[in-house]
Amino acid sequence: MSKVVRKVRLRNKLGLHARPSTQISSLAGQFESNIFLIKEEADGSQMKVNAKSVFGVMMLTAPMGTELIIEAEGPDAEEAVEALAHLIEVVKFNEE
Amino acid sequence: MRSNTRTEEVLTGVGLVPGRAKGRVFVFTTPPRIEEDFIGVLDRMAGDLEKEKEDIFAQFVRLIITDQTFRNRLKTCLDLGVSEDEAVDIALRPLVERLRSADPFFARKAQEIVQIIHDILHNGTFDLPIDEDTVFVAERISIPLALKLKTRKVAAVILKELSSDSHAAIILANAHIPTVVGIDPAKFKAGEVVYVDGEAGIVSRKPIDSFDRREHIRKGRIFMTADGEEVEILLNVDIPEDVFWAERYETGVGLLRTEYLLSVDLGRVDWERFARLNAPVIIRAYDVGGEKFHGTRGAMRLLNDLKEKFDSLLRIVKRYPNFRIMIPMVDFPDTARTFYDYVTARGVRDVGFMVEVPSFAWSISEVNDYATFFSVGTNDLWAFFTGRERGTSDIKEQVNPVFGDLLRHVLNNSQRPVSVCGQLASDEDGLRFLLSLGYRRFSVSPSFFVKAAKIVENWRKDG
């Protein structure tokens, strides 16, 4: 099974707070694939969380401008990455 | 003293959700423990919440209680023999810390979320004997209970407290369940029949149409004493969403606390609602330090480490003509002058000062040139004046002749309007005491507003 990876940047003013996290996890939950969000820390290490877990997504502590990697693996990985990237970069969680 | 033991026929609170209803009182008390497996309860609740599709907060709660990370943490705690209540706290701790530290929209919700999970645990499956004939009475409710009231289509709801932005309120409003807030559940007997008017904020033991509702409603900013003196009554507002109370009572805000706003983007506050009140809105600059927050307390912090935040607040005040800034914890006239210079240099015309430090109260005659108004914070003034620890003594102790002398000194030596926003003004005996000292301007807690207006109307100088 192929792994799909895409880089996105957070564009809404408040970053990944509760409301966007809810939207991400709700959306991710609709796909069968395993989906992860990955953030590179200042020291070069990576933080990887399950995108379907609102708990995990909130723990990323990602403000505006943060670059995230969406990683999905499964039968609908392509669609999942596309949908999440759209929510984050185009719809911008319907926020400023 | 007047006797208050007779059952009141008509009780006045504030209307939260309009509509009229009649029904039998069910007084909700501490919920019994559930017997069922906790995870099963969470699953059932998640199912209920899923139906509230449009509701982002309900979905947030649903995602948390179905979250594997949360459940694993919970299970680990339970396996270790930790009580269920404690397990919930421990399992949620990282999330709560995160919400508190970085999230503006949900900062205040953190505690509510913890409460909700506890409520789910306690009454997720408990079958309440309520139906369409029930008037549900409780201290307060949260989401799980609100959902239950919605599905059972109760006739009406009466609560002691409920912040207007609380999510439970939104559920009740969407379900069109007439709701009145601000009435103590202790006033009701289980099973008695009451009439609820969610528009007027009235609960009555006789049909609503059988009496003149206006006798029980108090709205407005100015009330007349029995001998014809004008008295101003404004409201103390803890968080911006509670502007709701000022809108309902058609008065202004005598004290908007801003400590909560420290963690919030000021641009996200709906200031227009305050502007539309068409009455003064007094914004007290951040009062932090001391026992409330770590670090030193005192006005000068506003010009040091809080300067940037204070400046943003001043820009908001400048934008709306009915807004005023008020400085807390001022010690001496020089400090007041420093603030007067600072504020006017930034285009803000009016500045008021809290009178809550005895040295400032004592020297108030020297501050008149730098102040537009004063407001007495009775709790701090009492604590600093008597050396009592704040919050440890009964409010009624403040009805004290020596304290009265100090309060009279403040009033008599100020050439500017002096109000009292302290807790003493929100107490029946305290308010009468302040009236007897000559005070005619007050800012009270929302639940005391109607009572305050009635006390003023019955007030006579010669007693």
Tab-separated table of N, CA, C and O in Angstrom, chain B residues 26-35 41 84-85 114-130 136-142 144-146 148:
chain	number	residue	atom	x	y	z
B	26	PHE	N	-39.275	19.683	39.323
B	26	PHE	CA	-38.352	18.598	39.664
B	26	PHE	C	-37.045	19.256	40.066
B	26	PHE	O	-36.415	19.945	39.277
B	27	VAL	N	-36.680	19.079	41.338
B	27	VAL	CA	-35.441	19.706	41.807
B	27	VAL	C	-34.307	18.700	41.651
B	27	VAL	O	-34.292	17.646	42.283
B	28	PHE	N	-33.361	19.065	40.807
B	28	PHE	CA	-32.237	18.182	40.509
B	28	PHE	C	-31.143	18.367	41.560
B	28	PHE	O	-30.713	19.487	41.824
B	29	THR	N	-30.735	17.278	42.169
B	29	THR	CA	-29.645	17.368	43.151
B	29	THR	C	-28.484	16.487	42.698
B	29	THR	O	-28.510	15.935	41.618
B	30	THR	N	-27.502	16.354	43.561
B	30	THR	CA	-26.302	15.589	43.195
B	30	THR	C	-26.669	14.255	42.555
B	30	THR	O	-27.390	13.456	43.149
B	31	PRO	N	-26.196	14.039	41.362
B	31	PRO	CA	-26.592	12.827	40.661
B	31	PRO	C	-26.006	11.579	41.305
B	31	PRO	O	-24.896	11.610	41.821
B	32	PRO	N	-26.750	10.486	41.273
B	32	PRO	CA	-26.235	9.242	41.816
B	32	PRO	C	-25.163	8.658	40.909
B	32	PRO	O	-25.083	9.004	39.735
B	33	ARG	N	-24.358	7.799	41.456
B	33	ARG	CA	-23.307	7.172	40.669
B	33	ARG	C	-23.909	6.221	39.640
B	33	ARG	O	-24.931	5.598	39.882
B	34	ILE	N	-23.252	6.103	38.516
B	34	ILE	CA	-23.709	5.132	37.542
B	34	ILE	C	-23.113	3.776	37.867
B	34	ILE	O	-22.072	3.685	38.484
B	35	GLU	N	-23.791	2.751	37.442
B	35	GLU	CA	-23.338	1.404	37.741
B	35	GLU	C	-22.636	0.789	36.539
B	35	GLU	O	-21.855	-0.126	36.656
B	41	VAL	N	-20.773	4.052	28.790
B	41	VAL	CA	-21.437	5.337	28.981
B	41	VAL	C	-20.881	6.355	27.987
B	41	VAL	O	-21.632	7.113	27.362
B	84	GLU	N	-12.753	6.874	39.538
B	84	GLU	CA	-13.151	7.324	38.198
B	84	GLU	C	-13.039	8.834	38.045
B	84	GLU	O	-12.595	9.334	37.020
B	85	ASP	N	-13.446	9.559	39.080
B	85	ASP	CA	-13.368	11.020	39.008
B	85	ASP	C	-11.939	11.496	38.805
B	85	ASP	O	-11.650	12.349	37.979
B	114	VAL	N	-13.875	19.478	31.412
B	114	VAL	CA	-13.644	18.524	32.497
B	114	VAL	C	-14.966	18.224	33.201
B	114	VAL	O	-15.314	17.079	33.459
B	115	GLN	N	-15.732	19.287	33.460
B	115	GLN	CA	-17.018	19.136	34.139
B	115	GLN	C	-17.968	18.246	33.326
B	115	GLN	O	-18.669	17.399	33.871
B	116	ILE	N	-17.956	18.471	32.027
B	116	ILE	CA	-18.843	17.702	31.156
B	116	ILE	C	-18.517	16.210	31.244
B	116	ILE	O	-19.412	15.375	31.381
B	117	ILE	N	-17.228	15.887	31.194
B	117	ILE	CA	-16.853	14.475	31.240
B	117	ILE	C	-17.266	13.882	32.596
B	117	ILE	O	-17.758	12.761	32.672
B	118	HIS	N	-17.099	14.674	33.647
B	118	HIS	CA	-17.546	14.203	34.967
B	118	HIS	C	-19.055	13.972	34.963
B	118	HIS	O	-19.543	12.989	35.512
B	119	ASP	N	-19.775	14.898	34.363
B	119	ASP	CA	-21.232	14.765	34.324
B	119	ASP	C	-21.650	13.531	33.534
B	119	ASP	O	-22.603	12.846	33.896
B	120	ILE	N	-20.930	13.294	32.453
B	120	ILE	CA	-21.244	12.108	31.660
B	120	ILE	C	-21.062	10.875	32.538
B	120	ILE	O	-21.896	9.978	32.573
B	121	LEU	N	-19.971	10.876	33.276
B	121	LEU	CA	-19.684	9.765	34.177
B	121	LEU	C	-20.786	9.592	35.210
B	121	LEU	O	-21.232	8.490	35.491
B	122	HIS	N	-21.251	10.726	35.768
B	122	HIS	CA	-22.206	10.641	36.875
B	122	HIS	C	-23.638	10.407	36.449
B	122	HIS	O	-24.371	9.712	37.119
B	123	ASN	N	-24.055	11.016	35.368
B	123	ASN	CA	-25.470	10.851	35.047
B	123	ASN	C	-25.728	10.501	33.595
B	123	ASN	O	-26.800	10.742	33.075
B	124	GLY	N	-24.722	9.936	32.971
B	124	GLY	CA	-24.879	9.551	31.572
B	124	GLY	C	-26.043	8.595	31.366
B	124	GLY	O	-26.741	8.670	30.373
B	125	THR	N	-26.269	7.717	32.305
B	125	THR	CA	-27.318	6.724	32.085
B	125	THR	C	-28.446	6.815	33.103
B	125	THR	O	-29.415	6.105	33.009
B	126	PHE	N	-28.273	7.695	34.064
B	126	PHE	CA	-29.295	7.788	35.100
B	126	PHE	C	-30.618	8.243	34.505
B	126	PHE	O	-30.683	9.224	33.769
B	127	ASP	N	-31.656	7.529	34.819
B	127	ASP	CA	-32.952	7.850	34.235
B	127	ASP	C	-33.699	8.825	35.131
B	127	ASP	O	-34.256	8.448	36.150
B	128	LEU	N	-33.705	10.092	34.752
B	128	LEU	CA	-34.397	11.098	35.551
B	128	LEU	C	-35.900	11.006	35.317
B	128	LEU	O	-36.342	10.823	34.187
B	129	PRO	N	-36.685	11.135	36.390
B	129	PRO	CA	-38.146	11.093	36.219
B	129	PRO	C	-38.666	12.430	35.688
B	129	PRO	O	-39.349	13.171	36.387
B	130	ILE	N	-38.314	12.742	34.466
B	130	ILE	CA	-38.757	14.021	33.899
B	130	ILE	C	-39.455	13.778	32.575
B	130	ILE	O	-39.131	12.847	31.850
B	136	PHE	N	-37.788	21.800	35.222
B	136	PHE	CA	-36.529	21.276	35.742
B	136	PHE	C	-35.777	22.379	36.472
B	136	PHE	O	-35.479	23.429	35.909
B	137	VAL	N	-35.480	22.139	37.763
B	137	VAL	CA	-34.823	23.158	38.585
B	137	VAL	C	-33.467	22.634	39.037
B	137	VAL	O	-33.369	21.522	39.557
B	138	ALA	N	-32.412	23.434	38.824
B	138	ALA	CA	-31.069	22.994	39.224
B	138	ALA	C	-30.173	24.191	39.496
B	138	ALA	O	-30.492	25.318	39.121
B	139	GLU	N	-29.073	23.926	40.181
B	139	GLU	CA	-28.081	24.983	40.396
B	139	GLU	C	-27.524	25.434	39.043
B	139	GLU	O	-27.478	26.597	38.719
B	140	ARG	N	-27.045	24.474	38.278
B	140	ARG	CA	-26.524	24.730	36.938
B	140	ARG	C	-26.518	23.421	36.170
B	140	ARG	O	-26.661	22.360	36.761
B	141	ILE	N	-26.376	23.510	34.862
B	141	ILE	CA	-26.327	22.280	34.079
B	141	ILE	C	-25.209	22.352	33.053
B	141	ILE	O	-24.708	23.419	32.753
B	142	SER	N	-24.833	21.207	32.543
B	142	SER	CA	-23.856	21.195	31.460
B	142	SER	C	-24.420	20.389	30.306
B	142	SER	O	-25.561	19.923	30.356
B	144	PRO	N	-24.372	17.307	28.900
B	144	PRO	CA	-25.119	16.041	28.942
B	144	PRO	C	-26.530	16.217	29.479
B	144	PRO	O	-27.487	15.661	28.942
B	145	LEU	N	-26.666	17.025	30.535
B	145	LEU	CA	-28.002	17.250	31.097
B	145	LEU	C	-28.867	18.041	30.125
B	145	LEU	O	-30.049	17.742	29.960
B	146	ALA	N	-28.273	19.037	29.497
B	146	ALA	CA	-29.045	19.845	28.546
B	146	ALA	C	-29.585	18.965	27.418
B	146	ALA	O	-30.730	19.128	26.996
B	148	LYS	N	-30.278	15.843	27.646
B	148	LYS	CA	-31.337	15.017	28.215
B	148	LYS	C	-32.643	15.825	28.315
B	148	LYS	O	-33.718	15.331	28.000
